[in-house]
Coordinates of C-alpha atoms in Angstrom, one line a residue:
X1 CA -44.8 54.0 -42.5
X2 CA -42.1 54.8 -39.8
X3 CA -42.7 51.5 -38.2
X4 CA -42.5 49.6 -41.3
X5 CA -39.2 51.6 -42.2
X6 CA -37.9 50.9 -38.7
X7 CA -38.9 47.1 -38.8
X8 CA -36.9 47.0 -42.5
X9 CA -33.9 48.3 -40.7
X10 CA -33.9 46.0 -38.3
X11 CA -34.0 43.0 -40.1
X12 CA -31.6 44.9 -42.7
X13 CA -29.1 45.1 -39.5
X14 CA -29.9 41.2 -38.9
X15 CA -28.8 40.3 -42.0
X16 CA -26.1 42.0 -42.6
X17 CA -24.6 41.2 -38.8
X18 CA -25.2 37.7 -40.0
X19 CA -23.7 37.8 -43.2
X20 CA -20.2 39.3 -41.4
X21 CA -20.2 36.8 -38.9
X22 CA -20.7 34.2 -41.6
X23 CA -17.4 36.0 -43.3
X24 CA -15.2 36.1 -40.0
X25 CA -15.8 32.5 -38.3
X26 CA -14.0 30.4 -41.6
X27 CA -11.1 32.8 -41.4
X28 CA -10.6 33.0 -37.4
X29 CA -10.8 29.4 -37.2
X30 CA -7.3 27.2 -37.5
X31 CA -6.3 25.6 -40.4
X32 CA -5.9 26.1 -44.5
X33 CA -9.0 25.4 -46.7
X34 CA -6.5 25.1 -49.7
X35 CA -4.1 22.7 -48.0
X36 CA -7.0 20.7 -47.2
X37 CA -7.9 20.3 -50.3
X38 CA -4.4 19.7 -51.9
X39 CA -4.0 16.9 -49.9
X40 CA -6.9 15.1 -50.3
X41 CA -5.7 15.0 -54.0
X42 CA -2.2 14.4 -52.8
X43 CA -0.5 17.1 -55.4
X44 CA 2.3 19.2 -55.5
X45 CA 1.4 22.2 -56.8
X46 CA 3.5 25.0 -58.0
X47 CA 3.1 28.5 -56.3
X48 CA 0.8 29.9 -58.7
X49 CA -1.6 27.3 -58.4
X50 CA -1.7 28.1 -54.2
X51 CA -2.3 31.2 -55.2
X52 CA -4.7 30.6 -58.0
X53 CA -7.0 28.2 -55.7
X54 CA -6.6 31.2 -52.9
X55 CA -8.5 33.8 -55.2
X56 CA -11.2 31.1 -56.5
X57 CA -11.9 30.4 -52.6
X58 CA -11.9 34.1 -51.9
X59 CA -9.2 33.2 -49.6
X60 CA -6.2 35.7 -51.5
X61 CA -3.5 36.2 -48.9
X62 CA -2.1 39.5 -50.8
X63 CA -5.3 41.0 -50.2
X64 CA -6.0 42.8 -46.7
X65 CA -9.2 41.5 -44.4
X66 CA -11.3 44.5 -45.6
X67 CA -10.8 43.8 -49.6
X68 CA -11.7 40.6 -48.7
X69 CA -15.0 41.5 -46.9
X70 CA -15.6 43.5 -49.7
X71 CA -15.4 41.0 -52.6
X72 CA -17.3 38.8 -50.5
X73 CA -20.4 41.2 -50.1
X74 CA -20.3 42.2 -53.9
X75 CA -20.2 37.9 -54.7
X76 CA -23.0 37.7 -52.2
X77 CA -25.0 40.5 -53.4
X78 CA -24.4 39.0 -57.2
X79 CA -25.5 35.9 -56.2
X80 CA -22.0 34.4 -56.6
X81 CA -21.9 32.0 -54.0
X82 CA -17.8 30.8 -54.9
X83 CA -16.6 27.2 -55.3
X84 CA -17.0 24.4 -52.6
X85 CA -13.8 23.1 -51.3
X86 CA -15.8 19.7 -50.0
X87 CA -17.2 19.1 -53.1
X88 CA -14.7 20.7 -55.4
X89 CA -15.4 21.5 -58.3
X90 CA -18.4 22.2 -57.5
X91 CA -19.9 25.8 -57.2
X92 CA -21.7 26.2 -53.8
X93 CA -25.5 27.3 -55.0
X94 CA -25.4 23.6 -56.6
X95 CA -24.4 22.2 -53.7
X96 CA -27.3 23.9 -51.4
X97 CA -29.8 23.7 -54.3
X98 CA -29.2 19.4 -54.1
X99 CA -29.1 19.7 -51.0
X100 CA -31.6 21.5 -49.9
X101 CA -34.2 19.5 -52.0
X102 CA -33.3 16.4 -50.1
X103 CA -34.0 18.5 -46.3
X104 CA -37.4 20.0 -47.5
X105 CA -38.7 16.4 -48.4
X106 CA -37.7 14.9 -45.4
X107 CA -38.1 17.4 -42.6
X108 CA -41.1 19.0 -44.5
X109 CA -43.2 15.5 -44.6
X110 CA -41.7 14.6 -41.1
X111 CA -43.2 18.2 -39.7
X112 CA -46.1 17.5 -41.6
X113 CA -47.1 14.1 -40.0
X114 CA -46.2 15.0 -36.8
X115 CA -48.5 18.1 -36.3
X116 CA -50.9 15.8 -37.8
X117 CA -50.7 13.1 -35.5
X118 CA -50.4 15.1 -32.5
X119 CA -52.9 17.2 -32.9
X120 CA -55.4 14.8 -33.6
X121 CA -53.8 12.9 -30.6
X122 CA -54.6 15.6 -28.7
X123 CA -57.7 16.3 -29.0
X124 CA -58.4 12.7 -28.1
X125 CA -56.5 12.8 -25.1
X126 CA -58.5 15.9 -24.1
X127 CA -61.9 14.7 -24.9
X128 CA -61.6 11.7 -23.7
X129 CA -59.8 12.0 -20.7
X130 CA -60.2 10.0 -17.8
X131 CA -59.4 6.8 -19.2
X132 CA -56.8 5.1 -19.2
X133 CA -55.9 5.4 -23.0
X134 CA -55.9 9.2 -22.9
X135 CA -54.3 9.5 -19.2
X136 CA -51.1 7.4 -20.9
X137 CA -50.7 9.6 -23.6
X138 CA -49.6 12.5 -21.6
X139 CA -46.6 11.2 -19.8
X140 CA -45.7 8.8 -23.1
X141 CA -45.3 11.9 -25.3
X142 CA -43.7 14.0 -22.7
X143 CA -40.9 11.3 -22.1
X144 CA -40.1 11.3 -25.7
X145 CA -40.4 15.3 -25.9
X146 CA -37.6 15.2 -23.1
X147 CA -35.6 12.2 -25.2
X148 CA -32.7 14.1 -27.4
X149 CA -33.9 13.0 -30.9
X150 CA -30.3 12.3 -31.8
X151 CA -30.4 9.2 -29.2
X152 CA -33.8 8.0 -30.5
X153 CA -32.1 7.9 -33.8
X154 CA -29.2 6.4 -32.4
X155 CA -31.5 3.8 -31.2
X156 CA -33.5 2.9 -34.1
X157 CA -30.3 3.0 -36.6
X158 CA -29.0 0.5 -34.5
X159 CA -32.1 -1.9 -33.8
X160 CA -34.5 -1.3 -37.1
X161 CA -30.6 -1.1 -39.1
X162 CA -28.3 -2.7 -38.0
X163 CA -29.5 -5.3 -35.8
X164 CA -33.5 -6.5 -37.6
X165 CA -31.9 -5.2 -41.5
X166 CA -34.9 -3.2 -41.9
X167 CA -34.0 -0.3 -43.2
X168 CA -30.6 1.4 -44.3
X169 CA -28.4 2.5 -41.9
X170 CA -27.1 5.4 -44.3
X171 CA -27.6 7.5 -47.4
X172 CA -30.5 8.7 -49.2
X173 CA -31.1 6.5 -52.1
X174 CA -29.5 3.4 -53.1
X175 CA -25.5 3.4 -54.3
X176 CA -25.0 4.1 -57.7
X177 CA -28.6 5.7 -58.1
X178 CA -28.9 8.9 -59.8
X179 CA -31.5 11.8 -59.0
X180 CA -34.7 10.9 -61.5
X181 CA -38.3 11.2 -61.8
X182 CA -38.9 7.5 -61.7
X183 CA -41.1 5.0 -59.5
X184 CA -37.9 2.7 -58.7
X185 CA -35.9 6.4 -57.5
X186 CA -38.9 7.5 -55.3
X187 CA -39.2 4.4 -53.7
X188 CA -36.0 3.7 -52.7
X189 CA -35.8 7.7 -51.9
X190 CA -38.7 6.4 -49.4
X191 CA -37.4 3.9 -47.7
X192 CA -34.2 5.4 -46.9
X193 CA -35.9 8.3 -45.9
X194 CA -38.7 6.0 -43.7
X195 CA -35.9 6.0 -40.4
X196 CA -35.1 9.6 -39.9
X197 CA -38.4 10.5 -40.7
X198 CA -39.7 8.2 -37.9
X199 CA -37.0 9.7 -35.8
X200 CA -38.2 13.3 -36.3
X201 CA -41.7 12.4 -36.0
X202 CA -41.4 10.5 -32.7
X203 CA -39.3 13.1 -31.4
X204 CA -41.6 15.8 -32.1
X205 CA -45.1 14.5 -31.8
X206 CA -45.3 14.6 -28.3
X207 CA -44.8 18.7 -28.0
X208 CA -48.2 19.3 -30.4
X209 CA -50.1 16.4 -28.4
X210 CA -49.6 18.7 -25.6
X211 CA -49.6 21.6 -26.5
X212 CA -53.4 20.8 -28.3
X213 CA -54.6 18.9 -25.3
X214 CA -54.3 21.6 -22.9
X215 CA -56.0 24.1 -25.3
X216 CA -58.8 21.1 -26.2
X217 CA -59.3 21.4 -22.6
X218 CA -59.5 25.4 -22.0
X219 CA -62.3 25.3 -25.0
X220 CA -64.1 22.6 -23.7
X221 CA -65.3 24.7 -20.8
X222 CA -66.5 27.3 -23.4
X223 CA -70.3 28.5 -23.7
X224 CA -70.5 27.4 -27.9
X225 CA -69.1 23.8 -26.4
X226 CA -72.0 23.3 -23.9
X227 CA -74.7 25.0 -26.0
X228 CA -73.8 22.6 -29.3
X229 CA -74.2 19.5 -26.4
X230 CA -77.2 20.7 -25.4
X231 CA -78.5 20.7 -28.8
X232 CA -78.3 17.2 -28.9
X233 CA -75.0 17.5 -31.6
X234 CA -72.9 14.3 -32.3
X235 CA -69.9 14.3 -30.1
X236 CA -67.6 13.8 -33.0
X237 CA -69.2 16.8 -34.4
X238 CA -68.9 18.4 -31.2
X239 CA -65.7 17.3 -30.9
X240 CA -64.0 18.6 -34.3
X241 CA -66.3 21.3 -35.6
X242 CA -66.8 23.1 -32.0
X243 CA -63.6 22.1 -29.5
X244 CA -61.2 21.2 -31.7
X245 CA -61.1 24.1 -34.6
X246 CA -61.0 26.9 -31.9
X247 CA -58.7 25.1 -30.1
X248 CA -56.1 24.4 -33.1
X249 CA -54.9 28.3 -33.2
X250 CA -52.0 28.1 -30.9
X251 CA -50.8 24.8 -33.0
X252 CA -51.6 26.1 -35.9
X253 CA -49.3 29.4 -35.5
X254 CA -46.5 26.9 -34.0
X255 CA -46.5 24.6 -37.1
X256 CA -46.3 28.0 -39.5
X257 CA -43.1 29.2 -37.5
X258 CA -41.7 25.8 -37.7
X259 CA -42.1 25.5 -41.7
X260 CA -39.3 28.1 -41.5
X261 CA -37.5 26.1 -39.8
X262 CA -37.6 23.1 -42.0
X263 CA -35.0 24.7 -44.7
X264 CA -32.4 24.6 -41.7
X265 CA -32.9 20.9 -41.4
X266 CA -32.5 18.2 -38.7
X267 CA -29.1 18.6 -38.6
X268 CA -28.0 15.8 -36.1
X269 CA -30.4 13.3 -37.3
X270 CA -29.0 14.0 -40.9
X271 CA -25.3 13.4 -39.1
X272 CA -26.6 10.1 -37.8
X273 CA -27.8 8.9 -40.7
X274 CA -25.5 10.0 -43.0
X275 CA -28.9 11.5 -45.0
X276 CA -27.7 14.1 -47.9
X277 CA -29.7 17.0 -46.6
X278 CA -28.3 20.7 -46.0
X279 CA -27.3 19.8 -42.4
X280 CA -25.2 17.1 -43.2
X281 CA -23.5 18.9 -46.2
X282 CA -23.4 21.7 -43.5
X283 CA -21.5 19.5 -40.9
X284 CA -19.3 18.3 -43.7
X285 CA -18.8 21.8 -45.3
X286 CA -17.5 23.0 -41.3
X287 CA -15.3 19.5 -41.5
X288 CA -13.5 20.3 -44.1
X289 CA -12.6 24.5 -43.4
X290 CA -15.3 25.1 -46.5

């Protein structure tokens, strides 16, 4: 019980340190949130209306640091999330909430594929290594592990967009398109998506082939490996059933801690492709002092 209860603190601690920190960096850094958005709507507002705008961005000049903090932890705690100045009028949870739905699809199926692929990769390249097929895969995925993913993005936006027309070079759906549970929606949701997905997955496929093909290759020395071969067992069956499912442990506990990640999103292949996810509302959130 007293580990539990210390464990809770801790993350307690966590979250409130990150909380305050997430309070502090808007207001430390240079600039006016409000002027911002006054002139990107080129008014000339009265006084009151400054000050009206400061209290619905939490921003109220009359009120010292500490109030501040404090009406900020009572929103937070309320669920109150405030008013986006990017996307004004907008309140911020409907912001995330659209936002968010658009990252989970994209870096969720992107993870998904490429833990898929390079696990199976790997055990391939383990079992079968020695020739050349399985010998190339090792230093292929490790260049593109070492590759920033933002420059493999870079590259594809500009060869399978801009220069061959294959795909969209921005957004997440076509112009004009609203958000709808229909088959034309989803499939142009699909092929805008089909770039950065391919960016993420090529990226990111090379650190599971490896990380599998090294463990494929500790478990095929084990004692259940060589007594299912000398029972005269398949080598697929071998393979899969014996090798591979003690080996996929290690992956499988990497691809659980990366699920959390996914939420987050791919924040500079969202920049680069100008894909409506959380990290791109994130980078234009930090943009525009939101």
């Amino acid at each position: 019980m007293r580990f539990l209860l210390r464990r809770l603190g801790f993350y307690l601690v966590t979250a409130w340190a990150a909380v305050t920190i997430n309070f502090l960096i808007p207001r430390l850094m240079p600039g006016d949130p409000v002027q911002v958005l006054l002139a990107r709507f080129q008014g000339q507002p009265t006084q009151q209306a400054v000050r009206a705008l400061e209290r619905t961005f939490g921003l109220d000049t009359e009120q010292s640091l500490l109030a501040q903090y404090g009406t900020y932890l009572h929103d937070l705690l309320h669920g109150q999330l405030g008013t986006s100045i990017t996307y004004f009028p907008e309140p911020v949870s409907s912001v995330i909430a659209s936002s968010l739905l658009w990252t989970i699809c994209l870096v969720g199926t992107a993870t998904v594929i490429s833990f898929t692929l390079g696990t199976l990769a790997g055990v391939v390249a383990a079992w079968h290594r020695g020739s050349k097929l399985a010998d190339a895969m090792l230093p292929i995925s490790t260049f593109f592990s070492g590759v920033p993913y933002f420059w493999i993005g870079l590259v594809a936006l500009t060869v399978f967009g801009a220069a061959l027309h294959w795909f969209p070079i921005s957004g997440g759906t076509a112009v004009g398109q609203h958000v709808q549970l229909s088959l034309s929606f989803i499939a142009s949701a699909v092929y805008h998506a089909a770039l950065p997905a391919l960016t993420i997955v090529v990226s990111s496929l090379g650190g599971w082939l490896v990380g599998m093909r090294n463990m494929t290759v500790a478990t095929m020395g084990e004692d259940y490996v060589l007594i299912a071969r000398a029972k005269g067992l398949k080598e697929r069956r071998v393979m899969l059933a014996y090798a591979a499912r003690n080996a996929l442990l290690p992956n499988l506990s990497g691809f659980a801690l990366s699920l959390g990640f996914i939420v987050g999103g791919a924040i500079v292949t969202e920049i680069v492709f100008s894909y409506p996810g959380i990290g791109f509302v994130l980078f234009n959130a930090v943009s525009s002092e939101d």
